[in-house]
Amino acid sequence: MKTFQCNCKDQAILFFESSHCLSCGRTVGLDDQFDQVEPFELDEETGLFFKAAQPEIRYQKCDNNAQFKVCNGMVNLNTFVPVADKDEVLCFACRFNETVPDLNVVEHIPLWKKMETAKRRSLYTLNALPVPLHNIIQDPERGLSFDFTTDRNVKDHFVSQLADHETVFTGHDCGHITINLAEADDVARSHTKLAMGEHYRTLLGHFRHELGHYYFDQLIANSPKKHALCKQYFGDDELDYQEALKQHYEKGAPESWRETFISEYATMHPYEDWAETWAHYMHIIDTLETAQNFSITGSTSGNSVDTEEVGELHLPQDASYFSAQTSITNILDTWMDFSVILNSLNRSMGLSDAYPFVLTQAVRIKLSFIHHAIHNRLNLLPALKK
Ligand SMILES: [Zn+2]
Ligand SMILES: [Zn+2]
Ligand SMILES: [Zn+2]
């Protein structure tokens, strides 16, 4: 994720979540292009907003921005198409929401905001990649939607069950992603993380994992040829899922899992291996974009930053596509160097490693498959002999 800049005289830095400029005080936000945070002028007479360079286009704050401050979306009123029977005006990211948390419970609102932050970050990276990204209004058959509900009580950090609520499972089902609101509660999530012996559990990670399942359907499952190739890299995803789940929770991951998998959970079933690996691909390119933004991609082997190498990465901010010409080897080599820096910075602050994972050659090959799937270049990959 890169940072952005206001056009006021201080050229103040704007972050992805900024809703106003700290220097000039103007409203800032993301329009439906969803690619940059920028300042908006207020038309006092109408209460609507416009960009200085395009005064003819009027914008309104997304309802979730105006009422709840859970996003910083700005809606272009020239192109906005209202949904039948609904008088809401929602931004690009909020239009993916099917169910938001019960807002009669005020404690849900700050947790919902955390959900939205993670969702928006995951969508930003996808929006820069050459993959389909449509909500269910745009594509009722294959569009994407989100549910942020819970079956538990926010008042005790989601320990007790709410009466008359069906169990809410975080997961993906035919384009519909559900994330239990409990995952946004630090106490509840840390408790689960420790109980499951995980080294990494974040909201952003949940979004990217579930989106991985969605894109498996979009990019792989509907093409017999791609699906057959994918099975060579990830294994047979048509194996009995319930049986694999049962085995995983009874026996745990095989001892040598680190050699071929990115996480213990990835060992459970090829379908989960894909989703875990997909999430890591997204973590890697987003974090490298951030590093490149601050010119700190760096190299641990030398003592200076190789700007030429960094420049060649062509991360999402450079173009409307995450360059298909950028080799995955280059991305992963840069990431290996940078993750050492990242972890060292965290240790200096007394924090745990930001990236507590090892990318073995076997994992790199799977990440490479995902890179090629995203850029529709799977025809360039060799069939693997197992
Ligand atoms: Zn400003
Ligand atoms: Zn919004
Ligand atoms: Zn999964």
Short mmCIF file of C-alpha atoms in Angstrom, two decimals, residues 54-357:
data_model
loop_
_atom_site.label_atom_id
_atom_site.label_comp_id
_atom_site.label_asym_id
_atom_site.label_seq_id
_atom_site.Cartn_x
_atom_site.Cartn_y
_atom_site.Cartn_z
CA GLN A 54 -13.06 18.44 -12.36
CA PRO A 55 -15.61 20.81 -10.76
CA GLU A 56 -18.43 19.50 -12.99
CA ILE A 57 -18.46 16.08 -11.29
CA ARG A 58 -20.24 16.04 -7.93
CA TYR A 59 -19.49 13.61 -5.16
CA GLN A 60 -21.21 12.61 -1.96
CA LYS A 61 -19.70 10.84 1.03
CA CYS A 62 -20.63 7.15 1.18
CA ASP A 63 -23.42 6.66 3.76
CA ASN A 64 -21.09 4.47 5.84
CA ASN A 65 -18.51 7.27 5.73
CA ALA A 66 -20.98 10.06 6.60
CA GLN A 67 -22.91 8.18 9.29
CA PHE A 68 -20.45 5.76 10.86
CA LYS A 69 -16.97 6.84 9.67
CA VAL A 70 -16.13 3.21 8.87
CA CYS A 71 -14.81 4.07 5.39
CA ASN A 72 -13.53 7.12 3.50
CA GLY A 73 -15.43 6.42 0.30
CA MET A 74 -16.63 9.22 -2.00
CA VAL A 75 -19.37 8.42 -4.50
CA ASN A 76 -19.42 9.94 -8.00
CA LEU A 77 -23.05 11.03 -8.39
CA ASN A 78 -22.77 11.23 -12.20
CA THR A 79 -22.15 7.51 -12.49
CA PHE A 80 -23.79 6.14 -9.34
CA VAL A 81 -26.62 3.69 -10.02
CA PRO A 82 -28.96 3.27 -7.04
CA VAL A 83 -30.03 -0.26 -6.14
CA ALA A 84 -33.77 -0.85 -6.59
CA ASP A 85 -35.78 -0.48 -3.34
CA LYS A 86 -32.77 0.97 -1.52
CA ASP A 87 -32.10 4.66 -1.03
CA GLU A 88 -28.54 4.13 0.22
CA VAL A 89 -25.54 5.73 -1.45
CA LEU A 90 -22.55 3.45 -1.00
CA CYS A 91 -18.96 3.62 -2.21
CA PHE A 92 -17.08 1.08 -4.33
CA ALA A 93 -15.99 -1.02 -1.32
CA CYS A 94 -19.24 -0.79 0.67
CA ARG A 95 -21.27 -2.00 -2.31
CA PHE A 96 -19.71 -5.45 -1.73
CA ASN A 97 -21.43 -5.70 1.69
CA GLU A 98 -24.39 -8.01 1.94
CA THR A 99 -24.81 -7.92 5.73
CA VAL A 100 -23.10 -5.53 8.13
CA PRO A 101 -23.05 -6.13 11.91
CA ASP A 102 -26.12 -5.36 14.01
CA LEU A 103 -25.71 -1.59 14.47
CA ASN A 104 -28.21 -1.45 17.32
CA VAL A 105 -25.29 -2.72 19.39
CA VAL A 106 -22.99 0.33 19.59
CA GLU A 107 -19.96 -1.82 20.51
CA HIS A 108 -20.15 -3.40 17.07
CA ILE A 109 -19.36 -0.14 15.26
CA PRO A 110 -15.60 0.15 16.03
CA LEU A 111 -15.19 -3.56 15.24
CA TRP A 112 -17.03 -3.10 11.96
CA LYS A 113 -14.60 -0.28 11.14
CA LYS A 114 -11.68 -2.70 11.60
CA MET A 115 -13.44 -5.15 9.28
CA GLU A 116 -13.87 -2.45 6.65
CA THR A 117 -10.22 -1.37 6.92
CA ALA A 118 -9.01 -4.92 6.29
CA LYS A 119 -11.56 -5.50 3.53
CA ARG A 120 -10.65 -2.25 1.76
CA ARG A 121 -6.94 -3.03 1.89
CA SER A 122 -7.51 -6.47 0.42
CA LEU A 123 -9.72 -5.02 -2.33
CA TYR A 124 -7.20 -2.28 -3.17
CA THR A 125 -4.53 -4.83 -4.08
CA LEU A 126 -6.99 -6.93 -6.10
CA ASN A 127 -8.24 -3.83 -7.92
CA ALA A 128 -4.69 -3.23 -9.21
CA LEU A 129 -4.39 -6.79 -10.53
CA PRO A 130 -5.86 -8.17 -13.77
CA VAL A 131 -8.54 -10.24 -12.00
CA PRO A 132 -12.34 -9.82 -12.05
CA LEU A 133 -13.66 -7.75 -9.14
CA HIS A 134 -17.43 -7.31 -9.29
CA ASN A 135 -20.13 -7.06 -6.68
CA ILE A 136 -23.35 -9.09 -6.97
CA ILE A 137 -25.28 -6.19 -8.51
CA GLN A 138 -22.75 -6.01 -11.34
CA ASP A 139 -22.50 -9.79 -11.68
CA PRO A 140 -25.31 -11.69 -9.95
CA GLU A 141 -23.86 -15.06 -11.02
CA ARG A 142 -20.22 -14.71 -10.06
CA GLY A 143 -19.97 -11.47 -8.09
CA LEU A 144 -18.41 -11.13 -4.64
CA SER A 145 -20.20 -10.24 -1.40
CA PHE A 146 -19.45 -10.06 2.32
CA ASP A 147 -21.30 -10.84 5.55
CA PHE A 148 -19.99 -9.43 8.83
CA THR A 149 -22.21 -11.03 11.41
CA THR A 150 -21.74 -12.81 14.69
CA ASP A 151 -23.44 -15.43 16.83
CA ARG A 152 -21.65 -14.28 19.98
CA ASN A 153 -21.80 -11.56 22.56
CA VAL A 154 -19.53 -8.55 22.03
CA LYS A 155 -19.82 -7.60 25.73
CA ASP A 156 -17.74 -10.57 26.92
CA HIS A 157 -15.33 -10.55 23.95
CA PHE A 158 -17.47 -13.03 22.05
CA VAL A 159 -17.25 -15.83 24.63
CA SER A 160 -20.96 -16.44 25.18
CA GLN A 161 -23.41 -17.47 22.48
CA LEU A 162 -26.26 -15.15 21.61
CA ALA A 163 -29.68 -16.72 21.96
CA ASP A 164 -31.59 -17.39 18.72
CA HIS A 165 -28.54 -16.90 16.48
CA GLU A 166 -27.36 -19.54 14.05
CA THR A 167 -23.66 -20.40 14.32
CA VAL A 168 -21.57 -18.05 12.13
CA PHE A 169 -18.61 -19.72 10.44
CA THR A 170 -15.90 -17.64 8.80
CA GLY A 171 -15.63 -18.97 5.26
CA HIS A 172 -16.38 -18.73 1.56
CA ASP A 173 -19.39 -20.11 -0.29
CA CYS A 174 -19.89 -19.41 -4.02
CA GLY A 175 -18.69 -15.80 -3.96
CA HIS A 176 -20.15 -15.11 -0.56
CA ILE A 177 -17.57 -14.45 2.17
CA THR A 178 -18.52 -14.49 5.85
CA ILE A 179 -16.17 -13.18 8.52
CA ASN A 180 -17.36 -13.54 12.11
CA LEU A 181 -17.22 -10.10 13.77
CA ALA A 182 -15.39 -11.78 16.69
CA GLU A 183 -12.25 -11.80 14.52
CA ALA A 184 -12.17 -7.99 14.78
CA ASP A 185 -11.97 -8.17 18.60
CA ASP A 186 -8.32 -8.29 19.67
CA VAL A 187 -9.03 -10.30 22.82
CA ALA A 188 -11.16 -12.89 21.02
CA ARG A 189 -8.77 -13.20 18.09
CA SER A 190 -5.65 -13.50 20.32
CA HIS A 191 -7.40 -16.16 22.34
CA THR A 192 -8.12 -18.20 19.21
CA LYS A 193 -4.61 -17.61 17.88
CA LEU A 194 -3.04 -19.01 21.08
CA ALA A 195 -5.53 -21.85 21.38
CA MET A 196 -4.77 -22.93 17.79
CA GLY A 197 -0.99 -22.49 18.20
CA GLU A 198 -0.86 -20.03 15.29
CA HIS A 199 1.97 -17.55 14.69
CA TYR A 200 -0.07 -15.23 12.58
CA ARG A 201 -3.78 -14.43 12.74
CA THR A 202 -5.06 -11.10 11.43
CA LEU A 203 -8.24 -9.74 9.94
CA LEU A 204 -6.42 -8.89 6.73
CA GLY A 205 -5.15 -12.46 6.60
CA HIS A 206 -8.72 -13.77 6.91
CA PHE A 207 -9.92 -11.60 4.05
CA ARG A 208 -7.06 -12.62 1.80
CA HIS A 209 -7.49 -16.31 2.62
CA GLU A 210 -11.23 -16.33 1.89
CA LEU A 211 -10.70 -14.24 -1.25
CA GLY A 212 -8.22 -16.94 -2.31
CA HIS A 213 -11.08 -19.45 -2.29
CA TYR A 214 -13.18 -17.04 -4.34
CA TYR A 215 -10.46 -16.60 -6.96
CA PHE A 216 -9.85 -20.33 -7.13
CA ASP A 217 -13.39 -20.56 -8.50
CA GLN A 218 -12.90 -17.54 -10.77
CA LEU A 219 -9.49 -18.33 -12.23
CA ILE A 220 -9.05 -22.11 -11.99
CA ALA A 221 -12.12 -24.25 -11.34
CA ASN A 222 -14.03 -23.21 -14.46
CA SER A 223 -11.24 -24.28 -16.82
CA PRO A 224 -10.58 -28.06 -16.99
CA LYS A 225 -7.09 -27.42 -18.38
CA LYS A 226 -6.07 -24.94 -15.67
CA HIS A 227 -7.66 -27.10 -13.01
CA ALA A 228 -5.66 -30.15 -14.12
CA LEU A 229 -2.42 -28.14 -14.02
CA CYS A 230 -3.32 -26.70 -10.62
CA LYS A 231 -3.73 -30.21 -9.19
CA GLN A 232 -0.14 -30.93 -10.17
CA TYR A 233 1.06 -27.98 -8.11
CA PHE A 234 -1.34 -28.11 -5.13
CA GLY A 235 -2.68 -31.67 -5.14
CA ASP A 236 -6.18 -32.97 -5.79
CA ASP A 237 -8.66 -30.42 -4.40
CA GLU A 238 -11.52 -32.84 -5.06
CA LEU A 239 -10.42 -35.08 -2.17
CA ASP A 240 -13.08 -35.45 0.55
CA TYR A 241 -12.92 -32.16 2.46
CA GLN A 242 -14.78 -33.28 5.61
CA GLU A 243 -12.54 -36.32 5.95
CA ALA A 244 -9.41 -34.16 5.52
CA LEU A 245 -10.71 -31.72 8.14
CA LYS A 246 -11.34 -34.54 10.59
CA GLN A 247 -7.86 -36.02 9.98
CA HIS A 248 -6.25 -32.59 10.41
CA TYR A 249 -7.86 -31.93 13.77
CA GLU A 250 -7.18 -35.47 14.99
CA LYS A 251 -3.58 -35.87 13.82
CA GLY A 252 -2.35 -32.34 13.10
CA ALA A 253 0.09 -31.45 10.33
CA PRO A 254 2.79 -33.93 9.30
CA GLU A 255 6.10 -33.26 11.01
CA SER A 256 7.88 -32.25 7.81
CA TRP A 257 5.17 -29.77 6.75
CA ARG A 258 7.57 -26.81 6.61
CA GLU A 259 9.35 -28.29 3.61
CA THR A 260 6.34 -28.07 1.32
CA PHE A 261 3.69 -25.84 2.94
CA ILE A 262 3.49 -22.19 3.98
CA SER A 263 1.49 -23.02 7.13
CA GLU A 264 0.19 -25.95 9.12
CA TYR A 265 -3.36 -25.15 8.05
CA ALA A 266 -2.29 -25.39 4.39
CA THR A 267 -1.52 -29.09 4.93
CA MET A 268 -5.17 -29.81 5.68
CA HIS A 269 -6.43 -29.99 2.09
CA PRO A 270 -5.19 -28.76 -1.34
CA TYR A 271 -8.08 -26.29 -1.34
CA GLU A 272 -6.72 -24.70 1.86
CA ASP A 273 -3.15 -24.84 0.56
CA TRP A 274 -4.25 -22.71 -2.41
CA ALA A 275 -6.04 -20.18 -0.16
CA GLU A 276 -3.12 -19.92 2.27
CA THR A 277 -0.61 -19.50 -0.56
CA TRP A 278 -2.86 -16.95 -2.29
CA ALA A 279 -3.04 -14.91 0.93
CA HIS A 280 0.75 -14.93 1.16
CA TYR A 281 1.11 -13.75 -2.43
CA MET A 282 -1.15 -10.79 -1.53
CA HIS A 283 0.77 -10.08 1.71
CA ILE A 284 4.02 -10.10 -0.23
CA ILE A 285 3.05 -7.76 -3.05
CA ASP A 286 1.19 -5.34 -0.77
CA THR A 287 4.10 -5.16 1.69
CA LEU A 288 6.64 -4.76 -1.13
CA GLU A 289 4.54 -1.92 -2.52
CA THR A 290 4.68 -0.26 0.91
CA ALA A 291 8.44 -0.79 1.11
CA GLN A 292 8.95 0.57 -2.38
CA ASN A 293 6.81 3.59 -1.53
CA PHE A 294 9.31 4.46 1.21
CA SER A 295 12.34 3.34 -0.85
CA ILE A 296 13.32 0.74 1.70
CA THR A 297 13.00 -2.49 -0.23
CA GLY A 298 16.70 -2.92 0.44
CA SER A 299 19.01 -5.85 0.33
CA THR A 300 20.45 -7.68 3.31
CA SER A 301 23.46 -8.85 1.34
CA GLY A 302 24.77 -5.42 0.38
CA ASN A 303 24.87 -2.23 2.37
CA SER A 304 22.96 -0.03 -0.03
CA VAL A 305 19.53 -0.10 -1.54
CA ASP A 306 19.59 -1.33 -5.11
CA THR A 307 17.11 1.16 -6.50
CA GLU A 308 17.34 -0.23 -10.00
CA GLU A 309 16.22 -3.64 -8.85
CA VAL A 310 13.45 -2.08 -6.78
CA GLY A 311 12.32 -0.02 -9.74
CA GLU A 312 11.95 -3.11 -11.85
CA LEU A 313 9.36 -4.63 -9.57
CA HIS A 314 6.46 -2.70 -11.14
CA LEU A 315 4.21 -2.96 -8.12
CA PRO A 316 0.51 -2.02 -8.31
CA GLN A 317 1.15 1.69 -7.91
CA ASP A 318 3.24 1.80 -11.10
CA ALA A 319 0.59 0.80 -13.58
CA SER A 320 -2.96 -0.37 -13.86
CA TYR A 321 -1.61 -3.89 -13.73
CA PHE A 322 0.86 -5.62 -11.48
CA SER A 323 3.25 -6.14 -14.30
CA ALA A 324 3.10 -9.59 -15.83
CA GLN A 325 6.64 -8.92 -17.05
CA THR A 326 7.93 -8.80 -13.48
CA SER A 327 9.34 -12.20 -12.79
CA ILE A 328 8.08 -13.97 -9.71
CA THR A 329 11.70 -14.90 -8.97
CA ASN A 330 12.53 -11.20 -8.72
CA ILE A 331 9.52 -10.56 -6.47
CA LEU A 332 10.31 -13.47 -4.13
CA ASP A 333 14.05 -12.76 -3.95
CA THR A 334 13.31 -9.15 -3.02
CA TRP A 335 10.75 -10.35 -0.50
CA MET A 336 13.22 -12.78 1.14
CA ASP A 337 15.63 -9.89 1.69
CA PHE A 338 12.94 -7.49 2.78
CA SER A 339 11.21 -9.84 5.22
CA VAL A 340 14.49 -10.06 7.17
CA ILE A 341 14.50 -6.26 7.47
CA LEU A 342 10.82 -6.26 8.41
CA ASN A 343 11.30 -8.82 11.18
CA SER A 344 14.40 -7.05 12.47
CA LEU A 345 12.51 -3.77 12.71
CA ASN A 346 9.79 -5.50 14.72
CA ARG A 347 12.33 -7.10 17.08
CA SER A 348 13.82 -3.64 17.71
CA MET A 349 10.41 -2.65 18.99
CA GLY A 350 10.05 -5.75 21.13
CA LEU A 351 7.38 -7.17 18.85
CA SER A 352 7.10 -10.62 17.35
CA ASP A 353 8.18 -11.19 13.78
CA ALA A 354 5.84 -9.59 11.26
CA TYR A 355 6.50 -12.43 8.82
CA PRO A 356 7.12 -15.64 10.79
CA PHE A 357 7.22 -17.88 7.71
#
